Amino acid sequence: MRAARLIKMVLLLQSRPTMTAAELARELEVSERTVTRDAQALSEAGVPVYAERGRAGGYRLIGGYRTRLTGLARGEAEALFLSGVPGALREMGLEDAASAARLKVSAALLPSLRDASRTAAQRFHLDAPNWFHEPRTPELLPAVADAVWDDRPIAARYRRGPGEVVRELEPYGLVLKAGVWYLCARVAREEGGGSFRVYRVDRFTAVEAGEERFERDDGFDLPAFWAERAAQFARSVLRSEVVVRLSERGVRALTYAVDALSARDALRAADAPDADGWVTVTLPVESEEVAHTQLTGLGAEVEVLAPGSLRERFARDARRLAELYADAGPAGT
């Protein structure tokens, strides 16, 4: 355990000019006191770790020291081969490059580890598209991906409603969400004030990359940006509320019937179960129509209390079902 931590510490210092004790502690998930002890142990073992004191101080390697402890363990090699998504790489036009990279990595591994790509592929597979949807690769995805990798601005035509708009974009990153590709891009300053926006790649009708590279904003974090926009989208869609009572089975099934995050938030805010063991929750929904469709799947495990119009719809459904199954005899009699 400690040996692996010491190796990681050397590799961290090798990749950065200087790191503070706090930064090393955060990366290694230990205390700063442990960092101090580990640095001393490395120094005693002959690794030239130098500590600079003061506000701008930290730890660094001196004399251009480079470790050769870069061999991969089996778990590390298998994780490396899992890091690529074959389908996504193929759609972006990067399959040949990824294949060449895997061959080079395999050739550099110890003979005992060269089956890592096969063992990883036989244990894990990512199937990104949703069920019951035919996956379609956007025709212009490779061109957009090339612009993303090369930091080249694009002039793009984009379908919006019945018409098209033209945008000058700085493409920062691509996201594959449930089989749909999205481009996160900064709009040209004269058009949108340099704001970041999200575009569905399958709605681009034309893309032309520029010759000059744009300067990326170093503060842009693609995963954080996507998480924030996804949360904003979910909140913007859920514009209405319904009040429902749920049985114990209904509580367990709610996250599968409606938006999972909204369901969990609603259940956390709910009061204790009533005398019958039912829980009353206020649930954000997209609309009354959507709520009717979603909550119908819970059957008799949910009772709609409000709004009254939705409660009446469920009452009508119940009367129709009672008429259909009144005699409980064979179908069609």
One Martini backbone bead per residue (centre of mass of N, CA, C, O) as a GRO file, in nm:
protein
  333
    1MET     BB    1   0.062   0.060  -0.024
    2ARG     BB    2   0.301   0.255   0.021
    3ALA     BB    3   0.456   0.193  -0.238
    4ALA     BB    4   0.235   0.299  -0.430
    5ARG     BB    5   0.235   0.587  -0.314
    6LEU     BB    6   0.531   0.659  -0.376
    7ILE     BB    7   0.512   0.624  -0.679
    8LYS     BB    8   0.287   0.835  -0.722
    9MET     BB    9   0.448   1.074  -0.611
   10VAL     BB   10   0.673   1.070  -0.822
   11LEU     BB   11   0.487   1.101  -1.073
   12LEU     BB   12   0.368   1.372  -0.992
   13LEU     BB   13   0.643   1.529  -0.976
   14GLN     BB   14   0.721   1.460  -1.275
   15SER     BB   15   0.455   1.620  -1.402
   16ARG     BB   16   0.544   1.858  -1.201
   17PRO     BB   17   0.726   2.107  -1.079
   18THR     BB   18   0.515   2.176  -0.831
   19MET     BB   19   0.402   2.067  -0.497
   20THR     BB   20   0.205   2.075  -0.249
   21ALA     BB   21   0.104   1.923   0.033
   22ALA     BB   22  -0.198   1.955  -0.026
   23GLU     BB   23  -0.199   1.837  -0.313
   24LEU     BB   24  -0.081   1.562  -0.241
   25ALA     BB   25  -0.293   1.481  -0.032
   26ARG     BB   26  -0.530   1.484  -0.231
   27GLU     BB   27  -0.419   1.276  -0.439
   28LEU     BB   28  -0.341   1.048  -0.203
   29GLU     BB   29  -0.534   1.046   0.046
   30VAL     BB   30  -0.384   1.218   0.276
   31SER     BB   31  -0.187   1.362   0.488
   32GLU     BB   32   0.055   1.600   0.529
   33ARG     BB   33   0.226   1.430   0.721
   34THR     BB   34   0.256   1.191   0.527
   35VAL     BB   35   0.399   1.345   0.305
   36THR     BB   36   0.650   1.413   0.469
   37ARG     BB   37   0.734   1.119   0.524
   38ASP     BB   38   0.750   1.027   0.226
   39ALA     BB   39   0.968   1.229   0.136
   40GLN     BB   40   1.184   1.124   0.330
   41ALA     BB   41   1.188   0.832   0.223
   42LEU     BB   42   1.277   0.902  -0.064
   43SER     BB   43   1.540   1.046   0.008
   44GLU     BB   44   1.668   0.795   0.153
   45ALA     BB   45   1.638   0.623  -0.134
   46GLY     BB   46   1.747   0.856  -0.363
   47VAL     BB   47   1.523   1.057  -0.408
   48PRO     BB   48   1.520   1.399  -0.528
   49VAL     BB   49   1.357   1.549  -0.285
   50TYR     BB   50   1.242   1.890  -0.260
   51ALA     BB   51   1.195   2.136  -0.005
   52GLU     BB   52   0.999   2.432  -0.005
   53ARG     BB   53   0.960   2.707   0.168
   54GLY     BB   54   0.672   2.877   0.196
   55ARG     BB   55   0.419   3.008   0.013
   56ALA     BB   56   0.575   2.903  -0.272
   57GLY     BB   57   0.608   2.624  -0.194
   58GLY     BB   58   0.734   2.275  -0.203
   59TYR     BB   59   0.755   1.996  -0.414
   60ARG     BB   60   1.053   1.854  -0.584
   61LEU     BB   61   1.248   1.763  -0.849
   62ILE     BB   62   1.590   1.713  -0.904
   63GLY     BB   63   1.802   1.689  -1.181
   64GLY     BB   64   1.598   1.551  -1.386
   65TYR     BB   65   1.434   1.336  -1.265
   66ARG     BB   66   1.362   0.986  -1.369
   67THR     BB   67   1.143   0.741  -1.366
   68ARG     BB   68   1.091   0.370  -1.431
   69LEU     BB   69   0.803   0.334  -1.276
   70THR     BB   70   0.585   0.253  -1.553
   71GLY     BB   71   0.464  -0.001  -1.507
   72LEU     BB   72   0.198  -0.225  -1.555
   73ALA     BB   73  -0.059  -0.353  -1.422
   74ARG     BB   74  -0.322  -0.543  -1.488
   75GLY     BB   75  -0.543  -0.347  -1.394
   76GLU     BB   76  -0.430  -0.102  -1.550
   77ALA     BB   77  -0.441  -0.221  -1.836
   78GLU     BB   78  -0.746  -0.284  -1.842
   79ALA     BB   79  -0.839   0.007  -1.786
   80LEU     BB   80  -0.714   0.129  -2.040
   81PHE     BB   81  -0.890  -0.040  -2.245
   82LEU     BB   82  -1.166   0.077  -2.121
   83SER     BB   83  -1.141   0.393  -2.196
   84GLY     BB   84  -1.259   0.310  -2.454
   85VAL     BB   85  -1.517   0.374  -2.712
   86PRO     BB   86  -1.569   0.216  -2.990
   87GLY     BB   87  -1.827   0.343  -3.111
   88ALA     BB   88  -1.747   0.642  -3.072
   89LEU     BB   89  -1.482   0.633  -3.231
   90ARG     BB   90  -1.608   0.549  -3.497
   91GLU     BB   91  -1.804   0.796  -3.532
   92MET     BB   92  -1.546   1.007  -3.520
   93GLY     BB   93  -1.302   0.867  -3.690
   94LEU     BB   94  -1.094   0.696  -3.458
   95GLU     BB   95  -1.035   0.387  -3.497
   96ASP     BB   96  -0.747   0.372  -3.615
   97ALA     BB   97  -0.603   0.527  -3.389
   98ALA     BB   98  -0.692   0.339  -3.157
   99SER     BB   99  -0.571   0.080  -3.269
  100ALA     BB  100  -0.276   0.177  -3.276
  101ALA     BB  101  -0.257   0.239  -2.973
  102ARG     BB  102  -0.316  -0.048  -2.870
  103LEU     BB  103  -0.073  -0.182  -3.008
  104LYS     BB  104   0.147  -0.016  -2.865
  105VAL     BB  105   0.073  -0.093  -2.579
  106SER     BB  106   0.096  -0.400  -2.614
  107ALA     BB  107   0.401  -0.397  -2.699
  108ALA     BB  108   0.492  -0.262  -2.409
  109LEU     BB  109   0.412  -0.500  -2.266
  110LEU     BB  110   0.415  -0.756  -2.095
  111PRO     BB  111   0.353  -1.075  -2.182
  112SER     BB  112   0.147  -1.124  -1.933
  113LEU     BB  113  -0.040  -0.853  -2.047
  114ARG     BB  114  -0.141  -0.892  -2.360
  115ASP     BB  115  -0.450  -0.988  -2.271
  116ALA     BB  116  -0.602  -0.731  -2.160
  117SER     BB  117  -0.793  -0.654  -2.394
  118ARG     BB  118  -0.956  -0.921  -2.394
  119THR     BB  119  -1.045  -0.938  -2.093
  120ALA     BB  120  -1.194  -0.667  -2.091
  121ALA     BB  121  -1.394  -0.714  -2.335
  122GLN     BB  122  -1.527  -0.980  -2.187
  123ARG     BB  123  -1.644  -0.795  -1.923
  124PHE     BB  124  -1.693  -0.518  -2.093
  125HIS     BB  125  -1.980  -0.317  -2.218
  126LEU     BB  126  -2.088  -0.041  -2.415
  127ASP     BB  127  -2.442   0.061  -2.446
  128ALA     BB  128  -2.566   0.368  -2.521
  129PRO     BB  129  -2.829   0.327  -2.632
  130ASN     BB  130  -3.144   0.306  -2.625
  131TRP     BB  131  -3.413   0.147  -2.614
  132PHE     BB  132  -3.591   0.127  -2.913
  133HIS     BB  133  -3.341   0.261  -3.072
  134GLU     BB  134  -3.203   0.363  -3.360
  135PRO     BB  135  -2.890   0.404  -3.431
  136ARG     BB  136  -2.741   0.729  -3.528
  137THR     BB  137  -2.505   0.875  -3.729
  138PRO     BB  138  -2.394   1.166  -3.773
  139GLU     BB  139  -2.269   1.290  -4.062
  140LEU     BB  140  -2.095   1.544  -3.911
  141LEU     BB  141  -1.922   1.429  -3.678
  142PRO     BB  142  -1.628   1.409  -3.785
  143ALA     BB  143  -1.600   1.716  -3.840
  144VAL     BB  144  -1.650   1.804  -3.549
  145ALA     BB  145  -1.426   1.636  -3.415
  146ASP     BB  146  -1.189   1.767  -3.561
  147ALA     BB  147  -1.239   2.052  -3.446
  148VAL     BB  148  -1.205   1.976  -3.151
  149TRP     BB  149  -0.910   1.866  -3.165
  150ASP     BB  150  -0.797   2.143  -3.328
  151ASP     BB  151  -0.927   2.415  -3.244
  152ARG     BB  152  -1.161   2.486  -3.462
  153PRO     BB  153  -1.359   2.681  -3.604
  154ILE     BB  154  -1.715   2.704  -3.693
  155ALA     BB  155  -1.943   2.696  -3.963
  156ALA     BB  156  -2.296   2.669  -3.892
  157ARG     BB  157  -2.580   2.477  -3.960
  158TYR     BB  158  -2.905   2.496  -3.782
  159ARG     BB  159  -3.176   2.339  -3.665
  160ARG     BB  160  -3.476   2.551  -3.595
  161GLY     BB  161  -3.735   2.423  -3.630
  162PRO     BB  162  -3.837   2.522  -3.950
  163GLY     BB  163  -3.546   2.630  -3.956
  164GLU     BB  164  -3.233   2.815  -3.994
  165VAL     BB  165  -2.908   2.866  -3.854
  166VAL     BB  166  -2.616   3.072  -3.812
  167ARG     BB  167  -2.291   2.973  -3.673
  168GLU     BB  168  -2.019   3.080  -3.472
  169LEU     BB  169  -1.790   2.831  -3.347
  170GLU     BB  170  -1.636   2.693  -3.046
  171PRO     BB  171  -1.528   2.371  -3.013
  172TYR     BB  172  -1.490   2.189  -2.705
  173GLY     BB  173  -1.714   1.939  -2.693
  174LEU     BB  174  -1.821   1.597  -2.657
  175VAL     BB  175  -2.144   1.427  -2.607
  176LEU     BB  176  -2.273   1.108  -2.497
  177LYS     BB  177  -2.636   1.069  -2.477
  178ALA     BB  178  -2.825   0.813  -2.520
  179GLY     BB  179  -2.713   0.815  -2.839
  180VAL     BB  180  -2.655   1.131  -2.825
  181TRP     BB  181  -2.506   1.402  -2.980
  182TYR     BB  182  -2.307   1.670  -2.832
  183LEU     BB  183  -2.225   2.020  -2.848
  184CYS     BB  184  -1.980   2.216  -2.687
  185ALA     BB  185  -2.001   2.575  -2.727
  186ARG     BB  186  -1.873   2.883  -2.835
  187VAL     BB  187  -1.992   3.175  -2.913
  188ALA     BB  188  -1.951   3.423  -3.089
  189ARG     BB  189  -1.921   3.732  -2.958
  190GLU     BB  190  -2.105   3.887  -3.169
  191GLU     BB  191  -2.356   3.681  -3.112
  192GLY     BB  192  -2.321   3.568  -2.773
  193GLY     BB  193  -2.085   3.678  -2.581
  194GLY     BB  194  -1.925   3.395  -2.530
  195SER     BB  195  -2.116   3.169  -2.488
  196PHE     BB  196  -2.227   2.861  -2.368
  197ARG     BB  197  -2.344   2.579  -2.565
  198VAL     BB  198  -2.593   2.340  -2.686
  199TYR     BB  199  -2.570   2.083  -2.950
  200ARG     BB  200  -2.712   1.891  -3.185
  201VAL     BB  201  -2.555   1.716  -3.429
  202ASP     BB  202  -2.814   1.617  -3.602
  203ARG     BB  203  -2.881   1.945  -3.671
  204PHE     BB  204  -2.664   1.960  -3.865
  205THR     BB  205  -2.617   2.071  -4.219
  206ALA     BB  206  -2.342   2.242  -4.176
  207VAL     BB  207  -1.968   2.227  -4.189
  208GLU     BB  208  -1.694   2.470  -4.136
  209ALA     BB  209  -1.363   2.490  -4.103
  210GLY     BB  210  -1.111   2.665  -3.996
  211GLU     BB  211  -0.769   2.757  -3.997
  212GLU     BB  212  -0.771   2.881  -3.729
  213ARG     BB  213  -0.700   2.883  -3.400
  214PHE     BB  214  -0.836   2.873  -3.092
  215GLU     BB  215  -0.857   2.994  -2.763
  216ARG     BB  216  -0.879   2.836  -2.485
  217ASP     BB  217  -1.048   2.794  -2.189
  218ASP     BB  218  -0.898   2.679  -1.902
  219GLY     BB  219  -1.175   2.685  -1.720
  220PHE     BB  220  -1.294   2.464  -1.883
  221ASP     BB  221  -1.539   2.203  -1.782
  222LEU     BB  222  -1.703   1.958  -1.924
  223PRO     BB  223  -1.839   1.786  -1.699
  224ALA     BB  224  -1.948   2.031  -1.537
  225PHE     BB  225  -2.108   2.165  -1.762
  226TRP     BB  226  -2.297   1.928  -1.824
  227ALA     BB  227  -2.419   1.888  -1.542
  228GLU     BB  228  -2.546   2.171  -1.528
  229ARG     BB  229  -2.722   2.157  -1.789
  230ALA     BB  230  -2.879   1.903  -1.716
  231ALA     BB  231  -3.010   2.022  -1.461
  232GLN     BB  232  -3.147   2.261  -1.602
  233PHE     BB  233  -3.322   2.095  -1.792
  234ALA     BB  234  -3.480   1.936  -1.581
  235ARG     BB  235  -3.601   2.190  -1.442
  236SER     BB  236  -3.740   2.318  -1.698
  237VAL     BB  237  -3.942   2.079  -1.753
  238LEU     BB  238  -4.044   2.099  -1.446
  239ARG     BB  239  -4.343   2.299  -1.415
  240SER     BB  240  -4.506   2.104  -1.236
  241GLU     BB  241  -4.752   1.980  -0.988
  242VAL     BB  242  -4.806   1.695  -0.770
  243VAL     BB  243  -5.028   1.517  -0.546
  244VAL     BB  244  -4.941   1.214  -0.366
  245ARG     BB  245  -5.014   0.880  -0.281
  246LEU     BB  246  -4.810   0.613  -0.133
  247SER     BB  247  -4.721   0.317  -0.119
  248GLU     BB  248  -4.472   0.114  -0.055
  249ARG     BB  249  -4.454   0.022  -0.352
  250GLY     BB  250  -4.473   0.307  -0.475
  251VAL     BB  251  -4.210   0.416  -0.360
  252ARG     BB  252  -4.022   0.208  -0.502
  253ALA     BB  253  -4.141   0.283  -0.807
  254LEU     BB  254  -4.111   0.592  -0.866
  255THR     BB  255  -3.816   0.611  -1.000
  256TYR     BB  256  -3.933   0.444  -1.263
  257ALA     BB  257  -4.173   0.651  -1.355
  258VAL     BB  258  -3.994   0.898  -1.298
  259ASP     BB  259  -3.788   1.124  -1.222
  260ALA     BB  260  -3.545   1.032  -1.011
  261LEU     BB  261  -3.454   1.296  -0.872
  262SER     BB  262  -3.737   1.404  -0.806
  263ALA     BB  263  -3.828   1.163  -0.639
  264ARG     BB  264  -3.612   1.177  -0.418
  265ASP     BB  265  -3.670   1.465  -0.324
  266ALA     BB  266  -3.969   1.419  -0.251
  267LEU     BB  267  -3.921   1.191  -0.040
  268ARG     BB  268  -3.740   1.355   0.154
  269ALA     BB  269  -3.981   1.582   0.202
  270ALA     BB  270  -4.154   1.390   0.333
  271ASP     BB  271  -4.357   1.263   0.542
  272ALA     BB  272  -4.473   1.051   0.735
  273PRO     BB  273  -4.648   0.794   0.748
  274ASP     BB  274  -4.948   0.692   0.777
  275ALA     BB  275  -5.170   0.470   0.914
  276ASP     BB  276  -5.147   0.304   0.622
  277GLY     BB  277  -4.842   0.365   0.502
  278TRP     BB  278  -4.869   0.629   0.352
  279VAL     BB  279  -4.726   0.869   0.117
  280THR     BB  280  -4.690   1.221   0.087
  281VAL     BB  281  -4.628   1.397  -0.226
  282THR     BB  282  -4.443   1.648  -0.405
  283LEU     BB  283  -4.436   1.648  -0.767
  284PRO     BB  284  -4.243   1.707  -1.025
  285VAL     BB  285  -4.359   1.797  -1.360
  286GLU     BB  286  -4.413   1.858  -1.689
  287SER     BB  287  -4.722   1.753  -1.691
  288GLU     BB  288  -5.033   1.630  -1.676
  289GLU     BB  289  -5.004   1.433  -1.909
  290VAL     BB  290  -4.739   1.300  -1.818
  291ALA     BB  291  -4.833   1.217  -1.533
  292HIS     BB  292  -5.053   1.025  -1.627
  293THR     BB  293  -4.866   0.827  -1.775
  294GLN     BB  294  -4.667   0.761  -1.541
  295LEU     BB  295  -4.874   0.691  -1.298
  296THR     BB  296  -5.029   0.456  -1.427
  297GLY     BB  297  -4.798   0.241  -1.372
  298LEU     BB  298  -4.884   0.220  -1.050
  299GLY     BB  299  -5.174   0.210  -1.013
  300ALA     BB  300  -5.288   0.123  -0.685
  301GLU     BB  301  -5.016   0.275  -0.553
  302VAL     BB  302  -5.178   0.545  -0.635
  303GLU     BB  303  -5.291   0.879  -0.527
  304VAL     BB  304  -5.452   1.151  -0.644
  305LEU     BB  305  -5.498   1.485  -0.507
  306ALA     BB  306  -5.328   1.679  -0.707
  307PRO     BB  307  -5.503   1.794  -0.919
  308GLY     BB  308  -5.835   1.765  -0.986
  309SER     BB  309  -5.815   1.693  -1.290
  310LEU     BB  310  -5.630   1.444  -1.247
  311ARG     BB  311  -5.810   1.288  -1.055
  312GLU     BB  312  -6.047   1.260  -1.259
  313ARG     BB  313  -5.892   1.092  -1.468
  314PHE     BB  314  -5.847   0.849  -1.277
  315ALA     BB  315  -6.143   0.799  -1.220
  316ARG     BB  316  -6.223   0.731  -1.510
  317ASP     BB  317  -6.031   0.495  -1.540
  318ALA     BB  318  -6.152   0.327  -1.311
  319ARG     BB  319  -6.438   0.296  -1.433
  320ARG     BB  320  -6.352   0.157  -1.695
  321LEU     BB  321  -6.214  -0.084  -1.562
  322ALA     BB  322  -6.460  -0.184  -1.407
  323GLU     BB  323  -6.629  -0.245  -1.661
  324LEU     BB  324  -6.433  -0.446  -1.801
  325TYR     BB  325  -6.406  -0.628  -1.504
  326ALA     BB  326  -6.682  -0.697  -1.367
  327ASP     BB  327  -6.705  -1.029  -1.421
  328ALA     BB  328  -6.422  -1.181  -1.450
  329GLY     BB  329  -6.419  -1.309  -1.716
  330PRO     BB  330  -6.372  -1.393  -2.008
  331ALA     BB  331  -6.265  -1.271  -2.282
  332GLY     BB  332  -6.545  -1.111  -2.454
  333THR     BB  333  -6.812  -1.165  -2.251
   0.00000   0.00000   0.00000
